[in-house]
PDB file of C-alpha atoms in Angstrom:
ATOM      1  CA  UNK A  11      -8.745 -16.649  -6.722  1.00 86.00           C
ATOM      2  CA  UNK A  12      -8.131 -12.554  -6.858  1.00 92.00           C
ATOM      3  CA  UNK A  13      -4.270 -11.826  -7.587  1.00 95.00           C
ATOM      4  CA  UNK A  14      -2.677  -8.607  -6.792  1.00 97.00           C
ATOM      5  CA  UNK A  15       0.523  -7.306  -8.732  1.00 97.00           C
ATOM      6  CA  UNK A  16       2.216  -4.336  -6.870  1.00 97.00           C
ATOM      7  CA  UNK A  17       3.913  -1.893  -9.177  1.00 97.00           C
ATOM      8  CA  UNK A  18       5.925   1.001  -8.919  1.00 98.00           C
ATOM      9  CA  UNK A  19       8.403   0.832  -6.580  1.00 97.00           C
ATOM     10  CA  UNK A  20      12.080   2.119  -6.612  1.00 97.00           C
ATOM     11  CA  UNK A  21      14.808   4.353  -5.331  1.00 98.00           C
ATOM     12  CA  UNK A  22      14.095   7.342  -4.491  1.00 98.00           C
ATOM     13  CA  UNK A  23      15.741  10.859  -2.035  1.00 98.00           C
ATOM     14  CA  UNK A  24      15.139  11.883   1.088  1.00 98.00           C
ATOM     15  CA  UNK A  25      11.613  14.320   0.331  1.00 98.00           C
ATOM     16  CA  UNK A  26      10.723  12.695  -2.925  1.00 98.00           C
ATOM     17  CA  UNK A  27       7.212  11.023  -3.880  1.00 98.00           C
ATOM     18  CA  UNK A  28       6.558   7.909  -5.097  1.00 98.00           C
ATOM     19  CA  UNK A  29       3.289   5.912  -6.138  1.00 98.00           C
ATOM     20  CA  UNK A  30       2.560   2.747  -5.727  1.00 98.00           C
ATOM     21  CA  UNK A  31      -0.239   0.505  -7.897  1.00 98.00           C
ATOM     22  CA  UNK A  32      -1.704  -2.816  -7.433  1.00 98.00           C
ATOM     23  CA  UNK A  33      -3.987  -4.544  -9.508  1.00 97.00           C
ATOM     24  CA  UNK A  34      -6.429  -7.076  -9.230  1.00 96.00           C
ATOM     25  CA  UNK A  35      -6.903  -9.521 -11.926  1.00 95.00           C
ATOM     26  CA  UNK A  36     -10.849  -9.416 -10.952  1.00 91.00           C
ATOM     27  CA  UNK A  37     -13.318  -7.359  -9.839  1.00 91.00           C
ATOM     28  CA  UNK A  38     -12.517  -5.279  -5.681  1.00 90.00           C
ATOM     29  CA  UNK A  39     -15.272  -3.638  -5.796  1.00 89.00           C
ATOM     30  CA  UNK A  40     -16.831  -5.779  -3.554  1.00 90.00           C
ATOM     31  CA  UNK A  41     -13.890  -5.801  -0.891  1.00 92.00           C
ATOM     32  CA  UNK A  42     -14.556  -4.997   2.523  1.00 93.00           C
ATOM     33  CA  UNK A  43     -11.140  -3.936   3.114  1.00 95.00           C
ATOM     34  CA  UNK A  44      -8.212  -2.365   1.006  1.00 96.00           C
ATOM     35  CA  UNK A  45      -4.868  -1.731   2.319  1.00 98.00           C
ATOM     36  CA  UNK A  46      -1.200  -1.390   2.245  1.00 98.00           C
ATOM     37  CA  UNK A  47       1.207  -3.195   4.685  1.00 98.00           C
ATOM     38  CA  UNK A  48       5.096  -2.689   5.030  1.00 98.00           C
ATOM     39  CA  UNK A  49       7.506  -4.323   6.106  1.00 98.00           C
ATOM     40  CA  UNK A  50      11.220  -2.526   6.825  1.00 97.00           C
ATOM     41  CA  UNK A  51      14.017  -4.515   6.885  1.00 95.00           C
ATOM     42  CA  UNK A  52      14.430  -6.642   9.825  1.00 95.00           C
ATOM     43  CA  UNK A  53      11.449  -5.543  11.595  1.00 96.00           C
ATOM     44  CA  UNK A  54       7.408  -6.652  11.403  1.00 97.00           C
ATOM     45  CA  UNK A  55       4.789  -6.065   8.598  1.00 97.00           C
ATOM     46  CA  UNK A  56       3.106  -2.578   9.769  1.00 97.00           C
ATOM     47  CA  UNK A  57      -0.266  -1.553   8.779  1.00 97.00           C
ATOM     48  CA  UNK A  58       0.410   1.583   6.278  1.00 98.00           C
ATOM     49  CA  UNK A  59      -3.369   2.893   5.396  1.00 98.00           C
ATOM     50  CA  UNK A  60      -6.644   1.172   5.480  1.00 98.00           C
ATOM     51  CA  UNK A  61     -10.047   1.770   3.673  1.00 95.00           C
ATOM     52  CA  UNK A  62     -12.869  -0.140   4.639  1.00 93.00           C
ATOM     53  CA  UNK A  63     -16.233   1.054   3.653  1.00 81.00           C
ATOM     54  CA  UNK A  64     -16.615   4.683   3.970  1.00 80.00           C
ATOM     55  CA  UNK A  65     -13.396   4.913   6.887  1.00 94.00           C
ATOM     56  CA  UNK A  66      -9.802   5.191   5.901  1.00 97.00           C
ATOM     57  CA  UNK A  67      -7.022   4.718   8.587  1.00 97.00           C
ATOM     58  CA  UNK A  68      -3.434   5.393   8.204  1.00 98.00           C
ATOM     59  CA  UNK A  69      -0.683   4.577  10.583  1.00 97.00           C
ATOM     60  CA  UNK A  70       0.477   7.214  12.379  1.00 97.00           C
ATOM     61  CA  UNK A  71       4.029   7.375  11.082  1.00 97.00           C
ATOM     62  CA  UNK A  72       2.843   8.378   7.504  1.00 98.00           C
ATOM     63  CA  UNK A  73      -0.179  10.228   8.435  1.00 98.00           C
ATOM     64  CA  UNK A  74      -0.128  13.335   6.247  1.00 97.00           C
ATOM     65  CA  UNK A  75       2.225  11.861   4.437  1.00 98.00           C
ATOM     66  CA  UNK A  76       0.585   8.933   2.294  1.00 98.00           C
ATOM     67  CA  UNK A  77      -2.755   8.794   0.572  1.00 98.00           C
ATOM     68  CA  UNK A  78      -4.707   5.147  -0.316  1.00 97.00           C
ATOM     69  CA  UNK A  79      -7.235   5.713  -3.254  1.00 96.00           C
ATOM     70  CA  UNK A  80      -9.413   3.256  -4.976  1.00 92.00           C
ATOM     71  CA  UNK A  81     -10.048   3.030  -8.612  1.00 91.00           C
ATOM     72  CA  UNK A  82     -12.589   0.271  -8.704  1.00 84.00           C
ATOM     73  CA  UNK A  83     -12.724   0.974 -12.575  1.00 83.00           C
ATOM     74  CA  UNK A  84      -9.736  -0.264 -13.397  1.00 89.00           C
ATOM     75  CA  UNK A  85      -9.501  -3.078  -9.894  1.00 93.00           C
ATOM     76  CA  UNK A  86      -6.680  -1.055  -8.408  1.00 96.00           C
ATOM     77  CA  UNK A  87      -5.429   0.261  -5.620  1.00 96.00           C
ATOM     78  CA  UNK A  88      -2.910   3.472  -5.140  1.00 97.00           C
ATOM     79  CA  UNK A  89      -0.328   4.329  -2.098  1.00 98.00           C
ATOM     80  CA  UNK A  90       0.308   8.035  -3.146  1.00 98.00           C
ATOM     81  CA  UNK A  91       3.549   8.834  -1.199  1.00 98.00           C
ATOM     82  CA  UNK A  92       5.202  12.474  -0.587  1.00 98.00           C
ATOM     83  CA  UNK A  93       7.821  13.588   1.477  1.00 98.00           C
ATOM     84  CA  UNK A  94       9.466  10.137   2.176  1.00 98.00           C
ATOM     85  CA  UNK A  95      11.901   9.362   4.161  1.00 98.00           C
ATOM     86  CA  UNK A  96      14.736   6.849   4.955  1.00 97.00           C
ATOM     87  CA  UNK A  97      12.236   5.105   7.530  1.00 97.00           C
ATOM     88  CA  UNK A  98       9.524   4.578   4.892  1.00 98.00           C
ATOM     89  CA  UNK A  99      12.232   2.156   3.320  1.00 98.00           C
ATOM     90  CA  UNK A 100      10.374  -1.614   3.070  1.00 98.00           C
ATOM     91  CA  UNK A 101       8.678  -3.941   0.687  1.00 98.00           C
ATOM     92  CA  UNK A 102       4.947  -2.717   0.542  1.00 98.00           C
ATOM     93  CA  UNK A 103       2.265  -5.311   0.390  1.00 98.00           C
ATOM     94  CA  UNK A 104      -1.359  -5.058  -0.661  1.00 98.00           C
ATOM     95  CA  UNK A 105      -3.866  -6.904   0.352  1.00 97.00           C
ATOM     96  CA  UNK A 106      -7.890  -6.860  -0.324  1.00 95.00           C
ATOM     97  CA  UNK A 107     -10.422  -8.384   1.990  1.00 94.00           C
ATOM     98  CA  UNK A 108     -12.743 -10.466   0.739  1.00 91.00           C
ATOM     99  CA  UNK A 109     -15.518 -12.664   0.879  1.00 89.00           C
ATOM    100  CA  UNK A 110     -13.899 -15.608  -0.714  1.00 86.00           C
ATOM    101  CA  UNK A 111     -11.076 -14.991   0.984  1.00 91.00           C
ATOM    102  CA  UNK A 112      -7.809 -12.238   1.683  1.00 93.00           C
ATOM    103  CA  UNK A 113      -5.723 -11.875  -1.464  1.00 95.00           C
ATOM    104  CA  UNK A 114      -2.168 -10.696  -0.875  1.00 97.00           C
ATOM    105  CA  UNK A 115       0.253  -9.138  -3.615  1.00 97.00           C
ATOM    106  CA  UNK A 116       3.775 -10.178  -3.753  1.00 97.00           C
ATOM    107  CA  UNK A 117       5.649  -7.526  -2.648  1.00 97.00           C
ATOM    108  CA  UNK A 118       7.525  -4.270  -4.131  1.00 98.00           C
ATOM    109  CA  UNK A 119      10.758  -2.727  -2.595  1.00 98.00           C
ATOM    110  CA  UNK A 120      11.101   0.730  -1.959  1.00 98.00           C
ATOM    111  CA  UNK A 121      14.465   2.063  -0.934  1.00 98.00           C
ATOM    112  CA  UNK A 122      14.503   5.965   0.546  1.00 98.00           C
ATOM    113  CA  UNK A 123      18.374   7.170   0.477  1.00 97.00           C
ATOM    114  CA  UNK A 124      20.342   9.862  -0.242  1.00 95.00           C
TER     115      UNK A 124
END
């Protein structure tokens, strides 16, 4: 079964960027869905982007914000963040769709504070 390991999360200011990883220990080039979840502290997991074929859908609080990007090369997946702010503090999730299953990574903080 496809594991994903979430990297590169942290503290960071008010207006900062930040970008996430997450790696696949096989092959996603195959996936029919890539994406990035959230989930802020004591509220629900929130869809953050979405790429699914040739469409990519973000959610509309980070729209112009965050970028998802694919690197089937290397089986990973990128959240490119700018401009954060305090709201965009949660753990981010990835997960990849496919057809043996969903695979889910673990989990990585990211804390937006001044």
């Amino acid at each position: 079964q496809v594991q994903l390991v979430e990297s590169g999360g942290g503290s960071v200011q008010p207006g900062e960027s930040l970008t996430l990883s997450c790696v696949a220990t096989e092959s996603i080039s195959s996936a029919y869905a890539l994406s990035w979840f959230r989930q802020p502290p004591g509220k629900r997991r929130e869809l953050v982007a979405v790429m699914s074929s040739n469409t990519v859908n973000y959610g509309d609080s980070v729209k112009g914000r965050f970028t998802i990007v694919r690197a089937d090369e290397k089986n990973t997946i990128h959240l490119q963040m700018t401009d954060l702010k305090p709201e965009d503090t949660a753990v981010y999730v990835c997960h990849a769709g496919l057809a043996a299953g969903d695979a889910w990574g673990q989990g990585i903080q990211v804390t937006v504070s001044s």
